XYZ file of C-alpha atoms in Angstrom:
333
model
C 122.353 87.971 118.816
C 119.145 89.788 118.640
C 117.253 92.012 121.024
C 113.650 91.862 122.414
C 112.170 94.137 124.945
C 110.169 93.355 127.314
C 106.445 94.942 127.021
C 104.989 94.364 130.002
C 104.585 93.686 133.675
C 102.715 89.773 132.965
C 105.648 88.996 129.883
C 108.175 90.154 132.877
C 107.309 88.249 135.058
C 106.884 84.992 132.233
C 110.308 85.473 131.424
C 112.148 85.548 134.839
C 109.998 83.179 136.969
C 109.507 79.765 135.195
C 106.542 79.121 137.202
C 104.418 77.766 134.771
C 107.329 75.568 132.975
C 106.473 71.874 134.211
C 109.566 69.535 134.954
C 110.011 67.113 132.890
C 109.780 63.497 133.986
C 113.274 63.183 133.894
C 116.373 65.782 134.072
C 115.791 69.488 133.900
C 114.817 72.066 131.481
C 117.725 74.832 130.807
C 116.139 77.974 129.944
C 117.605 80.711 131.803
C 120.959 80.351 133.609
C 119.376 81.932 136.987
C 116.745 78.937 137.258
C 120.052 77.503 138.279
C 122.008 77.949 141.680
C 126.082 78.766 141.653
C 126.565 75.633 142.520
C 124.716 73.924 140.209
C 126.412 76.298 137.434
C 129.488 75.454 138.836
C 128.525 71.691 138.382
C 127.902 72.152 134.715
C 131.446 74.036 134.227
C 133.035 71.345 135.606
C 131.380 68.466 133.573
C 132.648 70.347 130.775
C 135.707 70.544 131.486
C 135.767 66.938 132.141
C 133.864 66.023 129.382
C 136.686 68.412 127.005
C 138.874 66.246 129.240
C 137.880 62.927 128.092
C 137.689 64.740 124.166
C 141.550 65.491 124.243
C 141.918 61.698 125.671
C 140.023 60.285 122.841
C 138.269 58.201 125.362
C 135.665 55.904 123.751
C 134.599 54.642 127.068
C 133.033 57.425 128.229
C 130.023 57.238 126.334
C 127.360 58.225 128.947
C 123.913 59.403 125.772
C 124.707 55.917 124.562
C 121.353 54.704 123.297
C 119.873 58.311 123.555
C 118.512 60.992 120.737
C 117.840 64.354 120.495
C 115.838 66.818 118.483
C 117.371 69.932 117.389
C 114.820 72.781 116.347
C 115.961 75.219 114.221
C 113.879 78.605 113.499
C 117.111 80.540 112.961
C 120.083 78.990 111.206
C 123.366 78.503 112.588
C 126.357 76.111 111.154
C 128.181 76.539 114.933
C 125.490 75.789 117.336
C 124.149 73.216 114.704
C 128.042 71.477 115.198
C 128.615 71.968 118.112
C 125.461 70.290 119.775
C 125.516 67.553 117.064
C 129.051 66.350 116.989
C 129.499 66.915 121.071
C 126.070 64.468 121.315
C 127.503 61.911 119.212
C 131.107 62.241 120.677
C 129.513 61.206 123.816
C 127.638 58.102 122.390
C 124.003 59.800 121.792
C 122.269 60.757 117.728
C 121.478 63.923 117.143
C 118.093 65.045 114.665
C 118.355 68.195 112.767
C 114.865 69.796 112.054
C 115.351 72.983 109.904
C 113.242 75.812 109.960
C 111.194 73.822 106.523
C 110.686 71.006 108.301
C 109.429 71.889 111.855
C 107.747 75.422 110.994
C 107.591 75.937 114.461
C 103.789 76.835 115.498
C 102.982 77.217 111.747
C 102.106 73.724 110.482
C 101.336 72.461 113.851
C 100.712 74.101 117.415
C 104.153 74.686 119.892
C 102.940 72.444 122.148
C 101.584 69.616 120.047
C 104.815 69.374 118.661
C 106.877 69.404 121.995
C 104.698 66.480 122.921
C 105.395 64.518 119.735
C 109.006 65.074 119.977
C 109.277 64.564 123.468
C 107.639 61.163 122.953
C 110.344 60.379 120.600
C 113.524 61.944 122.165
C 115.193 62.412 125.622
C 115.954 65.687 125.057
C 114.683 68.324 123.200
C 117.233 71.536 122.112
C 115.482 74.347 120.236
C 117.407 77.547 118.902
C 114.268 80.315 118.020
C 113.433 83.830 117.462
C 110.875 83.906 119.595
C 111.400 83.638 123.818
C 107.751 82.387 124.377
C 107.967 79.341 122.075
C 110.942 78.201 123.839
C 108.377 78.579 127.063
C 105.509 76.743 125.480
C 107.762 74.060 124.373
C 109.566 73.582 128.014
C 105.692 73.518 129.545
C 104.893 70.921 127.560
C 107.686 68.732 126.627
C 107.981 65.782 129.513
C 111.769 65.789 128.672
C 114.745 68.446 129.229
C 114.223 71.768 126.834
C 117.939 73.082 126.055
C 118.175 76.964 125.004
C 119.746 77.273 122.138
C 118.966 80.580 121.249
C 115.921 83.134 121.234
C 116.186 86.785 120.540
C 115.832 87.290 124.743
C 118.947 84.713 125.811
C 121.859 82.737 125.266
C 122.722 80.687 127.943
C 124.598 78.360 126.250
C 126.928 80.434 125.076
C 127.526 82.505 128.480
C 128.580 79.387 129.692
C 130.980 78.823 127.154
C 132.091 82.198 127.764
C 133.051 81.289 131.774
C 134.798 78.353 131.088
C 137.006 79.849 128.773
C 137.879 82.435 130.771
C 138.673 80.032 133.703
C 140.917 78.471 131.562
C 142.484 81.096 130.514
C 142.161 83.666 134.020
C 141.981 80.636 136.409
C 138.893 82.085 137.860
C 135.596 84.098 137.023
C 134.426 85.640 139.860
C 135.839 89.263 140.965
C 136.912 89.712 137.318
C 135.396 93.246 135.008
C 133.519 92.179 132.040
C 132.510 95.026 129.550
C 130.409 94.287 126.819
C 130.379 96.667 123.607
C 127.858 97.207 121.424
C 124.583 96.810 121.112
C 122.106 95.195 124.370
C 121.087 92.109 122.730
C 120.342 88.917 123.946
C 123.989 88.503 125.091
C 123.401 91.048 127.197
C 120.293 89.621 129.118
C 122.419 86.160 129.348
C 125.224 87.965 131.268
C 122.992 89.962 133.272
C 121.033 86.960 134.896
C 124.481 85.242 134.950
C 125.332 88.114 137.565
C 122.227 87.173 139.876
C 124.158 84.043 140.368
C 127.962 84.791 140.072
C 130.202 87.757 141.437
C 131.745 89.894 138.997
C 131.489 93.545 137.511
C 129.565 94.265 134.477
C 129.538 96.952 132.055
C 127.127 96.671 129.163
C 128.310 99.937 127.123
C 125.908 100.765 123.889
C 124.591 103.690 121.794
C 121.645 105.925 123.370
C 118.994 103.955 121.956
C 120.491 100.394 122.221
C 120.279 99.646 125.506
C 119.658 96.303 127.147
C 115.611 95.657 128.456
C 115.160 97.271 131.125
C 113.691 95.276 133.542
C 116.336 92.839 133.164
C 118.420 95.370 134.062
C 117.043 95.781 137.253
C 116.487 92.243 137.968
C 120.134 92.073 138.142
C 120.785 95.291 139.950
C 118.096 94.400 142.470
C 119.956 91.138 143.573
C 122.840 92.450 144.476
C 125.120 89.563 143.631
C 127.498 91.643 140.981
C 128.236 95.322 140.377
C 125.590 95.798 137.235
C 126.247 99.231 134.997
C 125.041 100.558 131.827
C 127.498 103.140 129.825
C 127.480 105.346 126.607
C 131.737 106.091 127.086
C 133.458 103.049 125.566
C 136.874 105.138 126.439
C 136.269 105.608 130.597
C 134.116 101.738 130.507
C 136.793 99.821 129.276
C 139.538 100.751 131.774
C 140.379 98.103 133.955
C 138.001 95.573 132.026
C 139.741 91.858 132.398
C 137.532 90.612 129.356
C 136.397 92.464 126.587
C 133.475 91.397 124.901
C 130.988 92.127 121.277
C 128.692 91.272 119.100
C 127.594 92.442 115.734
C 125.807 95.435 115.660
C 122.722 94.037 113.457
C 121.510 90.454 114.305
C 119.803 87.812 112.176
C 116.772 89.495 111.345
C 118.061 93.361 111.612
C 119.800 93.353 108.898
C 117.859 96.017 107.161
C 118.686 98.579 110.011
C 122.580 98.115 109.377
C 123.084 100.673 107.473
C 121.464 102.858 109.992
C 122.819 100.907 112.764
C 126.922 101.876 111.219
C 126.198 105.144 111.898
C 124.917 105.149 115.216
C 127.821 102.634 116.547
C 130.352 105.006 115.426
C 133.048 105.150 118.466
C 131.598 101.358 119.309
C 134.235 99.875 117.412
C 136.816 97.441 119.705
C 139.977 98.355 117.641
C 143.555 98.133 118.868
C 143.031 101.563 120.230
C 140.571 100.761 122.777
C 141.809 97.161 123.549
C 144.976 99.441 124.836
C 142.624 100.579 126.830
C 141.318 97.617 129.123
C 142.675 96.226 132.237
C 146.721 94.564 132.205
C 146.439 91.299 130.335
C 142.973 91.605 129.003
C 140.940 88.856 126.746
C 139.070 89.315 123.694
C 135.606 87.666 122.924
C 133.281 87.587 120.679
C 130.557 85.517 120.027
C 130.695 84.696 116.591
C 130.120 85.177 113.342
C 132.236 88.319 112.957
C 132.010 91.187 110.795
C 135.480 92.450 111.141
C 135.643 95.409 110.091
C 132.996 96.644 111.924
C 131.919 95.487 115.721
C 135.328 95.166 115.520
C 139.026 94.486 113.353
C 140.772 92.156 111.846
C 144.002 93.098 114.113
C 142.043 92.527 117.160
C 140.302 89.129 116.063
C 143.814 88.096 115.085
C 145.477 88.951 118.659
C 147.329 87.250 120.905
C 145.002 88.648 123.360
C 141.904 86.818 121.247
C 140.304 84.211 122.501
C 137.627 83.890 120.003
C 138.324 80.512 118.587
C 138.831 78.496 121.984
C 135.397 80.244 123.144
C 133.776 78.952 119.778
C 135.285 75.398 120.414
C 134.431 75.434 124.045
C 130.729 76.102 122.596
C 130.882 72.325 122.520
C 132.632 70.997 125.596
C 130.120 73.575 127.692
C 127.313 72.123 126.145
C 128.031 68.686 127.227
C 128.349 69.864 130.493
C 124.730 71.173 130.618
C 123.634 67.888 128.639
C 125.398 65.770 131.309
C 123.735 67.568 134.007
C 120.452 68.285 132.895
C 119.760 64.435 131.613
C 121.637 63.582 135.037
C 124.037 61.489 132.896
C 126.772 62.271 135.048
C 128.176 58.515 135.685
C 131.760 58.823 134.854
């Protein structure tokens, strides 16, 4: 949730190429899902679903962050990602650190990159959920261990990739299939559009005049022709033949003053029953959570058999193990 636009050619360029990001000593940062290939995408799917595997089992053997901790940075609240990264770390044998917005005061009290070296010191991993893109950045370059993307107002990987797996399990595949996202071009938005430089599918981000997703990410995933990219203003002629349908709210944490404006303007934006009947044969719902039903979208729909909302939100955790597993290349099992 949350929307940032990208100002220039040199912030471009910051965000999509990772060259200055330093590895860290050991594992890998994850940042953006396209500093990944498929395959190692596909890698992280799959520990996930083993690791939701080994969940079900209640297997206390597989405890592969045994003896490991990790920082959580919060800027911007939330109860699910908080959960989910907490309980999946200790499920797996590691201790998780809350540090809440009071407590870190992220490049307030002390300098980005001072603290990534302190915590880093401290940790083996480091997961950070921010408003702004560019601390994330500063505290990847300077941490010497794996950076996690919780959240900024650019990208979500984290939950994109909670997204695919639940629509494996529930399509048996991902690529080939129509995605259509309605509402506004937020941060979701940029996630599933640098998903589509690395995966095959069709996407259809359809907003408001006004409310469209950054441009140049845009392009970036027209321009590598991987996946069929489109931006619409017709919710109506978008959604046909969609195989997931997908929103967010229409004002994000730290928009909420522009709601009332923001009601208007998303008039006809709505996914109701009406335009579910719309999508492809045997479509999905998702939605990334916290609804405001009644508004991005209904109570009817949330409440569907067609809803997968709550497995999504569940698989929140099992797909973040899967990037844990890989990116501290914990993957003994």
């Amino acid at each position: 949730m949350g929307r940032v636009l990208v100002s220039s050619t040199a912030e471009a360029k910051q965000l999509f190429s990772g060259k200055d990001i330093k590895a860290p000593k050991a594992g890998k940062h994850f940042l953006h899902l396209d500093d990944f290939s498929k395959d190692e995408l596909q890698s992280m799917l799959d520990l996930g679903l083993m690791a939701k595997k080994r969940f079900y089992e209640r297997d206390e053997s597989f405890k592969p962050f045994a003896g490991q901790t990790m920082a959580m940075i919060f800027t911007k609240p939330s109860a699910r990602t908080r959960v989910s990264f907490e309980t999946g770390f200790f499920r797996l044998g590691g201790h998780a650190l809350y540090l809440d917005p009071n407590t870190i005061q992220l490049g307030k009290r002390e300098p980005t990159k001072d603290i990534a070296r302190v915590l880093s010191g401290y940790n083996d991993v480091i997961m950070a959920r921010l408003f702004g893109h560019g601390d994330l950045l500063e505290l990847a370059q300077f941490s010497s261990v794996p950076v996690i993307n919780g959240l900024t107002d650019y990208n979500h990987p984290c939950q994109i990739m909670a997204d695919v797996l639940t629509i494996i399990e529930r399509k048996g595949r991902f690529e080939g299939l129509k995605v259509v996202y309605v509402g506004d071009g937020n941060n979701m938005v940029h996630s599933w559009l640098r998903l589509a430089t690395r995966m095959s599918f069709e996407f259809v981000c359809v907003c408001p005049p006004g409310y469209e997703p950054d441009a140049a990410t845009v392009a970036m995933a027209q321009a590598a022709g991987k996946s069929q990219i489109s931006v619409s203003h017709e919710p109506l002629t978008a959604i046909q033949g969609a195989d997931v349908v997908y929103t967010d709210v229409w004002a994000s944490m730290g928009q909420k003053d522009t709601l009332d404006v923001r009601v208007k303007e998303f008039q006809g934006f709505q996914v109701n029953e009406a335009l579910m009947a719309k999508a492809g044969k045997d479509a999905i719902f998702m939605h990334c959570l916290p609804a405001e039903r009644g508004l991005e979208t209904t109570d009817g729909v949330m409440e569907a058999p067609y809803s997968v909302v709550f497995q999504e939100a569940e698989n929140r955790m099992h797909a973040q193990n899967g990037i844990l597993l890989h990116c501290l290349q914990a993957t003994k099992h």
